[in-house]
Amino acid sequence: MKNEQEIKEFGLEVRRRRIALGLSQEQFAEISGLHRTYVSGIERGDRNPTIDIIFQISRALRCPPGALLSGE
Amino acid sequence: MKNEQEIKEFGLEVRRRRIALGLSQEQFAEISGLHRTYVSGIERGDRNPTIDIIFQISRALRCPPGALLSGE
DNA sequence: ATGTGACTCCTAGTCCGTA
DNA sequence: TTACGGACTAGGAGTCACA
């Protein structure tokens, strides 16, 4: 994988926003329709999600998808 | 795939920006390090690229990755 | 409540062509 | 110059048991 650092930052941003909403990974998994362990993997930067998944996540976080990819 | 419409908009945005840079798909493929047929598939919304690829594309387009996912 | 390794199934992504 | 098809390999989607 070529952009590990940016993928990790994406995961951390997801985590920040999830926590800001007062949700556990399990609660967020349910809302987003993803598996609990998959959410965990994303937040840790272990997964390389597709754009489809990114849209799902941004919807569950109630934020624009672009806001999660803050790199320049 | 759940977010076909948003994925198509992503592809169109990539196409707009590529053309704005005066590049052919082949030239852009070379710059971005992606395959020519894959670039074509992305612009047409046929593909569901990973976040890794999105970063690669945004770098080649010299724009922030978030700018390509303009959905709300 | 979360991290992790392992697993299956399916697709992301490459490469060859032709129109 | 681009769309699209077929075939292929690497790796993502989705899940589980366990720590």
mmCIF file of C-alpha atoms (C1' of nucleotides) in Angstrom:
data_model
loop_
_atom_site.group_PDB
_atom_site.id
_atom_site.type_symbol
_atom_site.label_atom_id
_atom_site.label_comp_id
_atom_site.label_asym_id
_atom_site.label_seq_id
_atom_site.Cartn_x
_atom_site.Cartn_y
_atom_site.Cartn_z
ATOM 1 C CA MET A 1 0.000 0.000 0.000
ATOM 2 C CA LYS A 2 1.424 3.357 -1.014
ATOM 3 C CA ASN A 3 -0.295 5.963 1.145
ATOM 4 C CA GLU A 4 -0.262 4.393 4.602
ATOM 5 C CA GLN A 5 0.202 7.681 6.373
ATOM 6 C CA GLU A 6 -2.780 9.343 4.744
ATOM 7 C CA ILE A 7 -4.908 6.276 5.304
ATOM 8 C CA LYS A 8 -4.007 6.369 8.985
ATOM 9 C CA GLU A 9 -4.972 10.015 9.169
ATOM 10 C CA PHE A 10 -8.272 9.166 7.575
ATOM 11 C CA GLY A 11 -8.849 6.538 10.258
ATOM 12 C CA LEU A 12 -7.982 8.934 13.038
ATOM 13 C CA GLU A 13 -10.350 11.532 11.634
ATOM 14 C CA VAL A 14 -13.127 8.966 11.586
ATOM 15 C CA ARG A 15 -12.339 8.096 15.182
ATOM 16 C CA ARG A 16 -12.317 11.737 16.282
ATOM 17 C CA ARG A 17 -15.679 12.388 14.723
ATOM 18 C CA ARG A 18 -17.202 9.177 16.012
ATOM 19 C CA ILE A 19 -16.151 10.039 19.548
ATOM 20 C CA ALA A 20 -17.363 13.595 19.102
ATOM 21 C CA LEU A 21 -20.775 12.094 18.442
ATOM 22 C CA GLY A 22 -20.500 10.100 21.653
ATOM 23 C CA LEU A 23 -20.652 6.743 19.900
ATOM 24 C CA SER A 24 -18.836 3.499 20.617
ATOM 25 C CA GLN A 25 -17.396 1.510 17.727
ATOM 26 C CA GLU A 26 -20.225 -0.954 18.178
ATOM 27 C CA GLN A 27 -22.889 1.737 18.009
ATOM 28 C CA PHE A 28 -21.226 3.316 15.032
ATOM 29 C CA ALA A 29 -20.952 -0.043 13.311
ATOM 30 C CA GLU A 30 -24.664 -0.532 13.671
ATOM 31 C CA ILE A 31 -25.493 2.937 12.346
ATOM 32 C CA SER A 32 -23.153 2.696 9.383
ATOM 33 C CA GLY A 33 -24.071 -0.854 8.521
ATOM 34 C CA LEU A 34 -20.480 -2.021 8.831
ATOM 35 C CA HIS A 35 -19.042 -4.723 11.032
ATOM 36 C CA ARG A 36 -17.642 -3.706 14.400
ATOM 37 C CA THR A 37 -14.203 -5.204 13.718
ATOM 38 C CA TYR A 38 -14.116 -3.616 10.310
ATOM 39 C CA VAL A 39 -14.667 -0.180 11.835
ATOM 40 C CA SER A 40 -11.861 -0.942 14.247
ATOM 41 C CA GLY A 41 -9.560 -1.826 11.368
ATOM 42 C CA ILE A 42 -10.383 1.383 9.529
ATOM 43 C CA GLU A 43 -9.752 3.621 12.523
ATOM 44 C CA ARG A 44 -6.376 1.981 13.020
ATOM 45 C CA GLY A 45 -5.451 2.416 9.372
ATOM 46 C CA ASP A 46 -5.229 -1.335 8.816
ATOM 47 C CA ARG A 47 -7.833 -1.279 6.073
ATOM 48 C CA ASN A 48 -7.831 0.320 2.660
ATOM 49 C CA PRO A 49 -11.536 1.075 2.197
ATOM 50 C CA THR A 50 -13.198 1.754 -1.152
ATOM 51 C CA ILE A 51 -14.856 5.058 -1.965
ATOM 52 C CA ASP A 52 -18.160 3.310 -1.505
ATOM 53 C CA ILE A 53 -17.334 2.604 2.136
ATOM 54 C CA ILE A 54 -16.093 6.166 2.601
ATOM 55 C CA PHE A 55 -19.501 7.471 1.542
ATOM 56 C CA GLN A 56 -21.199 5.079 3.949
ATOM 57 C CA ILE A 57 -19.004 6.289 6.788
ATOM 58 C CA SER A 58 -19.434 9.967 6.025
ATOM 59 C CA ARG A 59 -23.176 9.513 6.001
ATOM 60 C CA ALA A 60 -23.111 7.823 9.400
ATOM 61 C CA LEU A 61 -20.886 10.600 10.724
ATOM 62 C CA ARG A 62 -23.182 13.218 9.230
ATOM 63 C CA CYS A 63 -20.335 15.038 7.574
ATOM 64 C CA PRO A 64 -19.265 15.634 3.964
ATOM 65 C CA PRO A 65 -17.008 12.843 2.704
ATOM 66 C CA GLY A 66 -14.305 15.282 1.694
ATOM 67 C CA ALA A 67 -13.948 16.392 5.299
ATOM 68 C CA LEU A 68 -12.466 13.014 6.166
ATOM 69 C CA LEU A 69 -9.640 13.263 3.647
ATOM 70 C CA SER A 70 -8.063 16.406 4.906
ATOM 71 C CA GLY A 71 -4.612 15.868 3.366
ATOM 72 C CA GLU A 72 -3.375 18.449 0.904
ATOM 73 C CA MET B 1 -22.575 -1.158 -4.819
ATOM 74 C CA LYS B 2 -24.547 1.321 -2.732
ATOM 75 C CA ASN B 3 -23.389 4.763 -3.796
ATOM 76 C CA GLU B 4 -23.261 4.588 -7.561
ATOM 77 C CA GLN B 5 -24.385 8.150 -8.067
ATOM 78 C CA GLU B 6 -21.701 9.624 -5.843
ATOM 79 C CA ILE B 7 -19.083 7.404 -7.420
ATOM 80 C CA LYS B 8 -20.101 8.677 -10.842
ATOM 81 C CA GLU B 9 -19.803 12.253 -9.677
ATOM 82 C CA PHE B 10 -16.361 11.482 -8.386
ATOM 83 C CA GLY B 11 -15.395 10.127 -11.808
ATOM 84 C CA LEU B 12 -16.748 13.183 -13.579
ATOM 85 C CA GLU B 13 -14.847 15.462 -11.260
ATOM 86 C CA VAL B 14 -11.654 13.571 -12.024
ATOM 87 C CA ARG B 15 -12.366 13.914 -15.720
ATOM 88 C CA ARG B 16 -13.042 17.654 -15.467
ATOM 89 C CA ARG B 17 -9.802 18.255 -13.645
ATOM 90 C CA ARG B 18 -7.754 16.028 -15.911
ATOM 91 C CA ILE B 19 -9.024 17.867 -18.968
ATOM 92 C CA ALA B 20 -8.440 21.207 -17.264
ATOM 93 C CA LEU B 21 -4.801 20.167 -17.023
ATOM 94 C CA GLY B 22 -4.782 19.384 -20.727
ATOM 95 C CA LEU B 23 -3.977 15.706 -20.234
ATOM 96 C CA SER B 24 -5.190 12.655 -22.117
ATOM 97 C CA GLN B 25 -6.240 9.585 -20.166
ATOM 98 C CA GLU B 26 -3.035 7.887 -21.234
ATOM 99 C CA GLN B 27 -0.879 10.769 -20.079
ATOM 100 C CA PHE B 28 -2.751 10.952 -16.840
ATOM 101 C CA ALA B 29 -2.421 7.205 -16.364
ATOM 102 C CA GLU B 30 1.308 7.484 -16.706
ATOM 103 C CA ILE B 31 1.569 10.402 -14.293
ATOM 104 C CA SER B 32 -0.628 8.805 -11.693
ATOM 105 C CA GLY B 33 0.904 5.374 -12.037
ATOM 106 C CA LEU B 34 -2.447 3.772 -12.812
ATOM 107 C CA HIS B 35 -3.424 1.710 -15.789
ATOM 108 C CA ARG B 36 -4.971 3.481 -18.738
ATOM 109 C CA THR B 37 -8.074 1.267 -18.794
ATOM 110 C CA TYR B 38 -8.527 1.738 -15.098
ATOM 111 C CA VAL B 39 -8.556 5.517 -15.406
ATOM 112 C CA SER B 40 -11.191 5.152 -18.079
ATOM 113 C CA GLY B 41 -13.304 2.961 -15.800
ATOM 114 C CA ILE B 42 -13.041 5.409 -12.933
ATOM 115 C CA GLU B 43 -14.099 8.411 -15.000
ATOM 116 C CA ARG B 44 -17.115 6.485 -16.210
ATOM 117 C CA GLY B 45 -18.084 5.479 -12.667
ATOM 118 C CA ASP B 46 -17.629 1.803 -13.446
ATOM 119 C CA ARG B 47 -14.991 1.351 -10.754
ATOM 120 C CA ASN B 48 -15.026 1.542 -6.999
ATOM 121 C CA PRO B 49 -11.510 2.732 -6.199
ATOM 122 C CA THR B 50 -9.827 2.428 -2.817
ATOM 123 C CA ILE B 51 -8.809 5.417 -0.726
ATOM 124 C CA ASP B 52 -5.251 4.595 -1.628
ATOM 125 C CA ILE B 53 -6.049 5.177 -5.310
ATOM 126 C CA ILE B 54 -7.942 8.365 -4.496
ATOM 127 C CA PHE B 55 -4.813 9.793 -2.907
ATOM 128 C CA GLN B 56 -2.788 8.783 -5.939
ATOM 129 C CA ILE B 57 -5.257 10.490 -8.238
ATOM 130 C CA SER B 58 -5.475 13.680 -6.198
ATOM 131 C CA ARG B 59 -1.719 13.910 -6.214
ATOM 132 C CA ALA B 60 -1.577 13.538 -9.977
ATOM 133 C CA LEU B 61 -4.310 16.173 -10.312
ATOM 134 C CA ARG B 62 -2.460 18.457 -7.902
ATOM 135 C CA CYS B 63 -5.550 19.004 -5.819
ATOM 136 C CA PRO B 64 -6.619 18.067 -2.273
ATOM 137 C CA PRO B 65 -8.287 14.649 -2.173
ATOM 138 C CA GLY B 66 -11.356 16.039 -0.450
ATOM 139 C CA ALA B 67 -12.023 18.269 -3.441
ATOM 140 C CA LEU B 68 -12.879 15.220 -5.528
ATOM 141 C CA LEU B 69 -15.635 14.022 -3.175
ATOM 142 C CA SER B 70 -17.800 17.059 -3.271
ATOM 143 C CA GLY B 71 -20.986 15.368 -2.061
ATOM 144 C CA GLU B 72 -22.558 16.660 1.127
ATOM 145 C "C1'" DA C 1 -15.560 -1.601 24.597
ATOM 146 C "C1'" DT C 2 -11.654 -2.510 21.411
ATOM 147 C "C1'" DG C 3 -7.583 -4.956 18.980
ATOM 148 C "C1'" DT C 4 -6.010 -8.696 16.229
ATOM 149 C "C1'" DG C 5 -5.142 -12.889 13.138
ATOM 150 C "C1'" DA C 6 -7.224 -15.761 10.204
ATOM 151 C "C1'" DC C 7 -10.506 -17.040 7.098
ATOM 152 C "C1'" DT C 8 -13.814 -17.101 2.623
ATOM 153 C "C1'" DC C 9 -15.745 -14.808 -1.155
ATOM 154 C "C1'" DC C 10 -15.670 -11.390 -4.383
ATOM 155 C "C1'" DT C 11 -13.748 -7.351 -6.599
ATOM 156 C "C1'" DA C 12 -9.986 -3.946 -7.164
ATOM 157 C "C1'" DG C 13 -6.574 -3.234 -10.322
ATOM 158 C "C1'" DT C 14 -3.421 -4.875 -14.366
ATOM 159 C "C1'" DC C 15 -2.731 -6.245 -18.944
ATOM 160 C "C1'" DC C 16 -4.030 -7.984 -23.481
ATOM 161 C "C1'" DG C 17 -6.726 -6.779 -27.211
ATOM 162 C "C1'" DT C 18 -10.529 -4.526 -30.731
ATOM 163 C "C1'" DA C 19 -13.482 -0.895 -32.437
ATOM 164 C "C1'" DT D 1 -7.948 9.306 -28.100
ATOM 165 C "C1'" DT D 2 -11.286 6.706 -25.601
ATOM 166 C "C1'" DA D 3 -14.706 2.729 -24.533
ATOM 167 C "C1'" DC D 4 -15.161 -1.736 -23.607
ATOM 168 C "C1'" DG D 5 -14.352 -6.918 -23.166
ATOM 169 C "C1'" DG D 6 -11.830 -11.074 -21.375
ATOM 170 C "C1'" DA D 7 -8.612 -13.070 -18.359
ATOM 171 C "C1'" DC D 8 -5.845 -12.843 -14.687
ATOM 172 C "C1'" DT D 9 -3.590 -11.868 -9.613
ATOM 173 C "C1'" DA D 10 -3.554 -9.080 -5.531
ATOM 174 C "C1'" DG D 11 -6.064 -7.596 -2.157
ATOM 175 C "C1'" DG D 12 -10.662 -5.516 -0.196
ATOM 176 C "C1'" DA D 13 -15.338 -6.823 2.126
ATOM 177 C "C1'" DG D 14 -17.177 -9.008 5.666
ATOM 178 C "C1'" DT D 15 -17.101 -12.248 9.611
ATOM 179 C "C1'" DC D 16 -15.420 -15.006 13.680
ATOM 180 C "C1'" DA D 17 -13.026 -16.449 17.993
ATOM 181 C "C1'" DC D 18 -10.198 -14.829 21.236
ATOM 182 C "C1'" DA D 19 -7.408 -11.635 23.950
#
